[in-house]
Amino acid sequence: MTDSGPSAGRMQIPPAELASLSGIERRALLYARWLNASPLHRFFHWINTQFHRRWIQWVATSRRLHTVGLERLVETPTERGVLIAANHRSFFDQFIIACSIYQVTRRWPRFYFPVRSDFFYDHPLGAFLNTIVTSATMFPPIFRARAKRGVSRSGLDFLADELRSPDTLVGIHPEGTRGKGSDPYELLPAEPGFGKVVLQARPIVIPVFIRGLSNSFSREIKCNISGIEPIIIVFGEPVDLSAFDGEDPRLLRNQVKAGRRVLEEIGKLTEQEKQARTQL
Amino acid sequence: MENQEVFDKVVEILKPFAKNEEALSSISHETSLQKDLEVNSARLVDIVLEIEDNFDIEVSDDDADQVGTVGDAVKLIVAATS
């Protein structure tokens, strides 16, 4: 696999940025990029949404998942891509959110959720799991190291490009990392990179609040068998970003403001989640 | 604005964010914000925003990414204000 020649749906990575990665990181990234841009993508998308979704839901969430406002998402306008902006407490948040979406609609043939590169892009087992379980939809990778930031930036530019298409659904955690405090309703500050994607692409941003998942898949299975520990996902109305019309997406301050705006809307959903929880 | 003046102001901005008092007391242009001053990476954005407010400048995300040392911050500010 070489990095040459542009094509639709293919992340552009300048050679100098690619050279900043280790051998395994480079291979994992190029492979994931190839998989996402290849004609096989449609087949793998079907595997994800019709096969993996079903067994994940059957073993882990079928007896305990409750959604609020999912119909709002299905009814959103179709002129551009949709960005699901969700709070982050569990490794499985975006998996379960995506499963609930694709259970009711097949509207978006392209789905990405960017992940930290640790494990999925710097370990053979991680790269293998990314392929087998998600068909490399955990893409693009976000690298922590300063020297590799160019690759992360290329990834965010790729997402912004893809989100201009109504065929694309992207799941991002604006906080960039899992909240580990004792309060599940506390939100961390949004990463500027998230704000940059929002301002560059101006997608339809749907705020989502999810609560109820842990970081142990075996625990999720046990809870589902017992029908305990409900998982609640609240989908909000599209975020009004008109205040950012004409604002320069390259300015850090604007990126921070956009991120805060979206987090504010996610925060408002906690009341609906608490209400739904008391009614169970 | 003189480089020294900018440097002094930047040090004042950094004080509440720096966790390493020893590195702060011997701060220089080569001092790294994360490695030496042990500034939390999540607070780097706040530092850049403080710099914007204090010097009345606008910083792009690309330029913010280049700020790794105190000297980088000074260079950015001097370039933006000249």
CSV table of C-alpha atoms in Angstrom, one decimal:
chain,number,residue,atom,x,y,z
A,1,MET,CA,0.0,0.0,0.0
A,2,THR,CA,1.5,3.3,-1.0
A,3,ASP,CA,0.3,6.8,-0.2
A,4,SER,CA,-0.2,8.3,-3.7
A,5,GLY,CA,-3.1,9.6,-5.8
A,6,PRO,CA,-6.2,11.3,-4.4
A,7,SER,CA,-9.6,9.7,-4.6
A,8,ALA,CA,-13.0,10.3,-3.0
A,9,GLY,CA,-13.4,9.1,0.6
A,10,ARG,CA,-9.7,8.6,1.0
A,11,MET,CA,-7.8,10.5,3.7
A,12,GLN,CA,-4.9,12.5,2.3
A,13,ILE,CA,-1.7,12.1,4.4
A,14,PRO,CA,1.4,14.1,3.4
A,15,PRO,CA,4.4,11.8,3.3
A,16,ALA,CA,6.3,13.9,5.9
A,17,GLU,CA,3.4,13.3,8.3
A,18,LEU,CA,3.3,9.6,7.6
A,19,ALA,CA,7.0,9.4,8.3
A,20,SER,CA,6.4,10.6,11.8
A,21,LEU,CA,4.6,7.3,12.6
A,22,SER,CA,6.1,4.1,13.7
A,23,GLY,CA,6.1,1.1,11.3
A,24,ILE,CA,3.0,-0.5,12.9
A,25,GLU,CA,1.1,2.8,13.2
A,26,ARG,CA,1.8,3.5,9.5
A,27,ARG,CA,0.6,0.1,8.4
A,28,ALA,CA,-2.5,0.2,10.6
A,29,LEU,CA,-3.4,3.6,9.3
A,30,LEU,CA,-2.9,2.9,5.7
A,31,TYR,CA,-4.8,-0.4,6.0
A,32,ALA,CA,-7.7,1.3,7.7
A,33,ARG,CA,-7.7,4.0,5.1
A,34,TRP,CA,-7.6,1.5,2.3
A,35,LEU,CA,-10.5,-0.5,3.8
A,36,ASN,CA,-12.6,2.6,4.2
A,37,ALA,CA,-12.0,3.8,0.6
A,38,SER,CA,-12.2,0.4,-1.1
A,39,PRO,CA,-15.2,-0.9,-3.1
A,40,LEU,CA,-15.5,-3.6,-0.3
A,41,HIS,CA,-16.6,-0.9,2.0
A,42,ARG,CA,-20.3,-1.4,1.2
A,43,PHE,CA,-20.0,-5.1,2.1
A,44,PHE,CA,-18.2,-4.3,5.3
A,45,HIS,CA,-20.8,-1.7,6.1
A,46,TRP,CA,-23.5,-4.3,5.7
A,47,ILE,CA,-21.6,-6.7,8.0
A,48,ASN,CA,-21.3,-3.9,10.7
A,49,THR,CA,-24.9,-2.8,10.6
A,50,GLN,CA,-26.7,-6.1,10.0
A,51,PHE,CA,-24.5,-8.7,11.6
A,52,HIS,CA,-22.2,-7.1,14.3
A,53,ARG,CA,-25.0,-4.8,15.4
A,54,ARG,CA,-27.4,-7.6,16.0
A,55,TRP,CA,-25.1,-9.8,18.0
A,56,ILE,CA,-23.8,-6.9,20.1
A,57,GLN,CA,-27.3,-5.8,20.9
A,58,TRP,CA,-28.5,-9.3,21.6
A,59,VAL,CA,-25.8,-10.1,24.1
A,60,ALA,CA,-25.3,-6.7,25.7
A,61,THR,CA,-28.2,-4.4,25.4
A,62,SER,CA,-31.4,-6.0,24.2
A,63,ARG,CA,-33.0,-6.2,27.7
A,64,ARG,CA,-31.8,-2.9,29.1
A,65,LEU,CA,-31.5,-0.2,26.4
A,66,HIS,CA,-33.9,2.8,26.3
A,67,THR,CA,-33.7,5.6,23.8
A,68,VAL,CA,-35.3,9.0,23.9
A,69,GLY,CA,-35.6,11.2,20.8
A,70,LEU,CA,-34.2,8.8,18.3
A,71,GLU,CA,-37.0,9.7,15.9
A,72,ARG,CA,-35.6,13.3,15.8
A,73,LEU,CA,-32.4,11.9,14.4
A,74,VAL,CA,-34.1,9.9,11.7
A,75,GLU,CA,-36.1,13.0,10.7
A,76,THR,CA,-33.1,15.4,10.4
A,77,PRO,CA,-32.6,17.2,7.1
A,78,THR,CA,-30.6,15.4,4.4
A,79,GLU,CA,-28.6,18.1,2.7
A,80,ARG,CA,-25.3,17.4,4.6
A,81,GLY,CA,-23.7,14.9,6.9
A,82,VAL,CA,-24.6,14.3,10.6
A,83,LEU,CA,-22.2,14.5,13.5
A,84,ILE,CA,-23.3,12.6,16.6
A,85,ALA,CA,-21.7,14.5,19.6
A,86,ALA,CA,-21.9,12.4,22.7
A,87,ASN,CA,-20.6,12.5,26.3
A,88,HIS,CA,-18.0,9.8,27.1
A,89,ARG,CA,-17.8,7.5,30.1
A,90,SER,CA,-17.4,4.1,28.6
A,91,PHE,CA,-15.3,2.5,25.8
A,92,PHE,CA,-18.5,1.2,24.3
A,93,ASP,CA,-20.5,4.5,24.1
A,94,GLN,CA,-20.2,5.1,20.4
A,95,PHE,CA,-20.7,1.4,19.6
A,96,ILE,CA,-24.0,1.3,21.4
A,97,ILE,CA,-25.2,4.6,20.1
A,98,ALA,CA,-24.4,3.5,16.5
A,99,CYS,CA,-26.2,0.2,17.0
A,100,SER,CA,-29.3,2.0,18.2
A,101,ILE,CA,-29.2,4.3,15.1
A,102,TYR,CA,-28.6,1.5,12.6
A,103,GLN,CA,-31.4,-0.5,14.1
A,104,VAL,CA,-33.9,2.1,12.9
A,105,THR,CA,-32.4,3.5,9.7
A,106,ARG,CA,-29.9,2.7,7.0
A,107,ARG,CA,-29.7,6.3,5.9
A,108,TRP,CA,-26.0,6.7,6.2
A,109,PRO,CA,-23.8,4.3,4.2
A,110,ARG,CA,-20.6,5.9,5.6
A,111,PHE,CA,-19.9,5.9,9.3
A,112,TYR,CA,-16.7,6.9,11.1
A,113,PHE,CA,-15.7,7.3,14.7
A,114,PRO,CA,-12.3,8.7,15.3
A,115,VAL,CA,-10.4,7.1,18.2
A,116,ARG,CA,-7.2,7.7,20.1
A,117,SER,CA,-4.5,5.7,18.4
A,118,ASP,CA,-3.4,3.9,21.5
A,119,PHE,CA,-4.0,0.2,21.0
A,120,PHE,CA,-6.1,0.2,17.9
A,121,TYR,CA,-3.3,1.7,15.8
A,122,ASP,CA,-0.1,0.8,17.6
A,123,HIS,CA,-0.8,-2.8,18.5
A,124,PRO,CA,-1.4,-5.7,16.1
A,125,LEU,CA,-4.3,-7.1,18.2
A,126,GLY,CA,-5.9,-3.6,18.2
A,127,ALA,CA,-5.6,-3.3,14.5
A,128,PHE,CA,-7.0,-6.8,14.1
A,129,LEU,CA,-10.0,-6.0,16.4
A,130,ASN,CA,-10.6,-2.7,14.5
A,131,THR,CA,-10.9,-4.7,11.3
A,132,ILE,CA,-12.9,-7.7,12.5
A,133,VAL,CA,-15.4,-6.0,14.8
A,134,THR,CA,-15.8,-2.6,13.2
A,135,SER,CA,-14.4,-3.0,9.6
A,136,ALA,CA,-12.1,-0.1,10.5
A,137,THR,CA,-14.8,2.4,11.1
A,138,MET,CA,-12.8,3.4,14.2
A,139,PHE,CA,-11.1,5.9,11.9
A,140,PRO,CA,-9.2,8.2,11.6
A,141,PRO,CA,-6.8,7.8,14.5
A,142,ILE,CA,-5.9,10.7,16.8
A,143,PHE,CA,-2.3,10.6,18.0
A,144,ARG,CA,-1.4,12.1,21.4
A,145,ALA,CA,2.3,12.8,20.6
A,146,ARG,CA,3.2,16.3,19.4
A,147,ALA,CA,5.4,15.0,16.6
A,148,LYS,CA,2.4,13.1,15.1
A,149,ARG,CA,-0.1,15.9,15.3
A,150,GLY,CA,0.1,16.5,11.6
A,151,VAL,CA,-1.5,13.1,11.0
A,152,SER,CA,-4.3,13.8,13.5
A,153,ARG,CA,-4.9,17.1,11.8
A,154,SER,CA,-5.2,15.4,8.4
A,155,GLY,CA,-7.7,13.0,10.0
A,156,LEU,CA,-9.8,15.9,11.2
A,157,ASP,CA,-9.7,17.5,7.7
A,158,PHE,CA,-10.8,14.2,6.2
A,159,LEU,CA,-13.8,14.0,8.6
A,160,ALA,CA,-14.7,17.6,7.8
A,161,ASP,CA,-14.6,16.7,4.1
A,162,GLU,CA,-16.7,13.6,4.5
A,163,LEU,CA,-19.3,15.4,6.6
A,164,ARG,CA,-20.1,17.7,3.7
A,165,SER,CA,-21.8,14.7,2.1
A,166,PRO,CA,-25.3,13.7,3.3
A,167,ASP,CA,-24.2,10.0,3.1
A,168,THR,CA,-21.9,10.4,6.1
A,169,LEU,CA,-22.5,9.9,9.8
A,170,VAL,CA,-19.6,10.6,12.3
A,171,GLY,CA,-19.6,9.8,16.0
A,172,ILE,CA,-17.3,12.0,18.1
A,173,HIS,CA,-16.8,12.6,21.8
A,174,PRO,CA,-16.1,16.3,22.1
A,175,GLU,CA,-14.4,15.7,25.4
A,176,GLY,CA,-11.8,13.6,23.7
A,177,THR,CA,-11.3,11.3,26.6
A,178,ARG,CA,-13.5,9.4,29.1
A,179,GLY,CA,-14.8,11.2,32.1
A,180,LYS,CA,-13.6,9.2,35.1
A,181,GLY,CA,-15.0,11.3,38.0
A,182,SER,CA,-17.7,10.0,40.3
A,183,ASP,CA,-20.4,12.2,38.8
A,184,PRO,CA,-21.6,10.6,35.5
A,185,TYR,CA,-23.3,13.9,34.5
A,186,GLU,CA,-20.1,16.0,34.7
A,187,LEU,CA,-18.6,16.9,31.3
A,188,LEU,CA,-15.0,17.7,30.6
A,189,PRO,CA,-14.0,20.6,28.3
A,190,ALA,CA,-14.3,20.0,24.6
A,191,GLU,CA,-11.1,19.5,22.5
A,192,PRO,CA,-10.5,22.3,20.0
A,193,GLY,CA,-10.2,19.7,17.2
A,194,PHE,CA,-13.8,18.8,17.6
A,195,GLY,CA,-14.8,22.5,17.3
A,196,LYS,CA,-12.6,22.7,14.2
A,197,VAL,CA,-14.5,19.8,12.5
A,198,VAL,CA,-17.8,21.4,13.4
A,199,LEU,CA,-16.8,24.8,12.0
A,200,GLN,CA,-15.1,23.5,8.8
A,201,ALA,CA,-17.9,21.1,7.8
A,202,ARG,CA,-20.9,22.7,9.4
A,203,PRO,CA,-22.6,19.3,9.6
A,204,ILE,CA,-25.9,18.7,11.4
A,205,VAL,CA,-24.7,18.3,14.9
A,206,ILE,CA,-26.9,16.1,17.1
A,207,PRO,CA,-26.1,16.2,20.8
A,208,VAL,CA,-26.4,12.9,22.6
A,209,PHE,CA,-26.2,11.9,26.3
A,210,ILE,CA,-25.6,8.3,27.2
A,211,ARG,CA,-25.4,6.7,30.6
A,212,GLY,CA,-25.3,3.1,31.9
A,213,LEU,CA,-22.3,1.4,30.3
A,214,SER,CA,-19.2,0.2,32.0
A,215,ASN,CA,-15.8,-0.6,30.5
A,216,SER,CA,-16.2,-4.4,30.8
A,217,PHE,CA,-18.0,-6.2,28.0
A,218,SER,CA,-18.5,-9.3,30.2
A,219,ARG,CA,-20.2,-7.1,32.7
A,220,GLU,CA,-22.5,-5.7,30.0
A,221,ILE,CA,-23.4,-9.2,29.1
A,222,LYS,CA,-24.2,-10.2,32.7
A,223,CYS,CA,-26.3,-7.1,33.2
A,224,ASN,CA,-28.2,-7.8,30.0
A,225,ILE,CA,-28.9,-11.4,31.1
A,226,SER,CA,-30.3,-10.1,34.4
A,227,GLY,CA,-32.0,-7.2,32.8
A,228,ILE,CA,-30.4,-4.8,35.3
A,229,GLU,CA,-28.4,-1.5,35.0
A,230,PRO,CA,-30.5,0.2,32.3
A,231,ILE,CA,-28.7,2.1,29.5
A,232,ILE,CA,-30.4,5.3,28.5
A,233,ILE,CA,-29.5,7.3,25.3
A,234,VAL,CA,-31.0,10.7,24.8
A,235,PHE,CA,-30.8,12.3,21.3
A,236,GLY,CA,-31.3,16.0,21.2
A,237,GLU,CA,-32.4,18.5,18.6
A,238,PRO,CA,-29.8,19.7,16.0
A,239,VAL,CA,-27.5,22.3,17.5
A,240,ASP,CA,-28.1,25.8,16.3
A,241,LEU,CA,-24.7,27.0,15.0
A,242,SER,CA,-25.9,30.2,13.3
A,243,ALA,CA,-23.9,32.3,15.8
A,244,PHE,CA,-20.8,30.9,14.0
A,245,ASP,CA,-21.7,32.0,10.5
A,246,GLY,CA,-18.8,33.8,8.9
A,247,GLU,CA,-16.4,32.9,11.8
A,248,ASP,CA,-13.0,31.7,10.9
A,249,PRO,CA,-12.7,28.0,11.6
A,250,ARG,CA,-8.9,28.2,11.9
A,251,LEU,CA,-9.0,30.4,15.0
A,252,LEU,CA,-8.5,28.5,18.2
A,253,ARG,CA,-10.9,30.7,20.1
A,254,ASN,CA,-13.7,29.9,17.6
A,255,GLN,CA,-13.0,26.2,17.8
A,256,VAL,CA,-13.2,26.4,21.6
A,257,LYS,CA,-16.5,28.3,21.5
A,258,ALA,CA,-18.1,25.9,19.1
A,259,GLY,CA,-17.1,23.0,21.3
A,260,ARG,CA,-18.5,24.7,24.3
A,261,ARG,CA,-21.8,25.4,22.5
A,262,VAL,CA,-22.2,21.7,21.6
A,263,LEU,CA,-21.3,20.6,25.1
A,264,GLU,CA,-23.8,23.0,26.5
A,265,GLU,CA,-26.5,21.2,24.5
A,266,ILE,CA,-25.3,17.8,25.6
A,267,GLY,CA,-25.5,19.0,29.2
A,268,LYS,CA,-29.1,20.0,28.7
A,269,LEU,CA,-30.0,16.4,27.9
A,270,THR,CA,-29.0,15.2,31.3
A,271,GLU,CA,-32.4,16.3,32.7
A,272,GLN,CA,-34.2,14.2,30.1
A,273,GLU,CA,-32.0,11.2,31.0
A,274,LYS,CA,-32.7,11.6,34.7
A,275,GLN,CA,-36.4,11.8,34.0
A,276,ALA,CA,-36.3,8.8,31.8
A,277,ARG,CA,-34.4,6.9,34.5
A,278,THR,CA,-36.9,7.7,37.2
A,279,GLN,CA,-39.7,6.4,35.0
A,280,LEU,CA,-38.2,2.9,34.5
B,1,MET,CA,6.8,45.4,22.3
B,2,GLU,CA,10.2,44.3,23.5
B,3,ASN,CA,11.1,40.6,23.7
B,4,GLN,CA,11.9,40.9,27.4
B,5,GLU,CA,8.6,42.6,28.1
B,6,VAL,CA,6.7,39.8,26.3
B,7,PHE,CA,8.7,37.2,28.0
B,8,ASP,CA,7.9,38.6,31.5
B,9,LYS,CA,4.2,38.8,30.6
B,10,VAL,CA,4.2,35.2,29.3
B,11,VAL,CA,5.8,34.0,32.6
B,12,GLU,CA,3.0,35.7,34.5
B,13,ILE,CA,0.4,34.0,32.4
B,14,LEU,CA,2.1,30.6,32.9
B,15,LYS,CA,2.4,30.8,36.6
B,16,PRO,CA,-1.1,29.5,37.6
B,17,PHE,CA,-0.8,26.6,35.1
B,18,ALA,CA,2.7,25.4,36.0
B,19,LYS,CA,2.9,22.5,38.4
B,20,ASN,CA,6.7,22.4,38.7
B,21,GLU,CA,7.7,25.3,40.9
B,22,GLU,CA,11.4,24.5,40.5
B,23,ALA,CA,11.3,24.8,36.7
B,24,LEU,CA,9.2,28.0,37.0
B,25,SER,CA,11.9,29.6,39.2
B,26,SER,CA,14.6,28.9,36.5
B,27,ILE,CA,12.3,29.6,33.5
B,28,SER,CA,13.9,30.5,30.2
B,29,HIS,CA,13.0,30.6,26.5
B,30,GLU,CA,14.0,26.9,26.2
B,31,THR,CA,11.7,25.8,29.0
B,32,SER,CA,9.1,23.3,27.7
B,33,LEU,CA,5.5,24.0,28.9
B,34,GLN,CA,4.6,20.3,29.2
B,35,LYS,CA,7.9,18.6,29.9
B,36,ASP,CA,9.5,21.1,32.3
B,37,LEU,CA,6.7,23.2,33.7
B,38,GLU,CA,4.4,20.1,33.7
B,39,VAL,CA,1.5,22.0,32.4
B,40,ASN,CA,-1.5,19.7,31.9
B,41,SER,CA,-2.0,19.2,28.2
B,42,ALA,CA,-5.7,20.0,28.6
B,43,ARG,CA,-4.8,23.5,29.9
B,44,LEU,CA,-2.6,24.4,26.9
B,45,VAL,CA,-5.6,25.8,25.1
B,46,ASP,CA,-6.4,27.9,28.1
B,47,ILE,CA,-2.9,29.3,28.1
B,48,VAL,CA,-3.2,30.3,24.4
B,49,LEU,CA,-6.6,32.0,25.1
B,50,GLU,CA,-5.0,33.9,28.0
B,51,ILE,CA,-2.2,35.0,25.6
B,52,GLU,CA,-4.8,36.1,23.1
B,53,ASP,CA,-6.6,38.2,25.7
B,54,ASN,CA,-3.5,39.7,27.2
B,55,PHE,CA,-1.9,40.7,24.0
B,56,ASP,CA,-5.0,41.3,22.0
B,57,ILE,CA,-4.1,38.9,19.2
B,58,GLU,CA,-5.8,36.0,17.4
B,59,VAL,CA,-4.1,32.6,17.2
B,60,SER,CA,-4.9,30.0,14.7
B,61,ASP,CA,-4.9,26.3,15.7
B,62,ASP,CA,-1.8,25.7,13.5
B,63,ASP,CA,0.1,28.4,15.3
B,64,ALA,CA,-1.1,27.2,18.7
B,65,ASP,CA,0.3,23.8,17.9
B,66,GLN,CA,3.8,25.2,17.4
B,67,VAL,CA,3.9,26.5,21.0
B,68,GLY,CA,6.0,24.0,22.9
B,69,THR,CA,8.3,26.2,24.8
B,70,VAL,CA,8.2,29.6,26.4
B,71,GLY,CA,10.4,30.9,23.6
B,72,ASP,CA,7.8,29.6,21.0
B,73,ALA,CA,5.1,31.6,22.8
B,74,VAL,CA,7.2,34.7,22.8
B,75,LYS,CA,8.0,34.3,19.1
B,76,LEU,CA,4.3,33.8,18.3
B,77,ILE,CA,3.3,37.0,20.2
B,78,VAL,CA,6.1,39.1,18.7
B,79,ALA,CA,5.1,38.0,15.2
B,80,ALA,CA,1.4,38.7,15.8
B,81,THR,CA,2.0,42.1,17.4
B,82,SER,CA,4.6,43.5,14.9
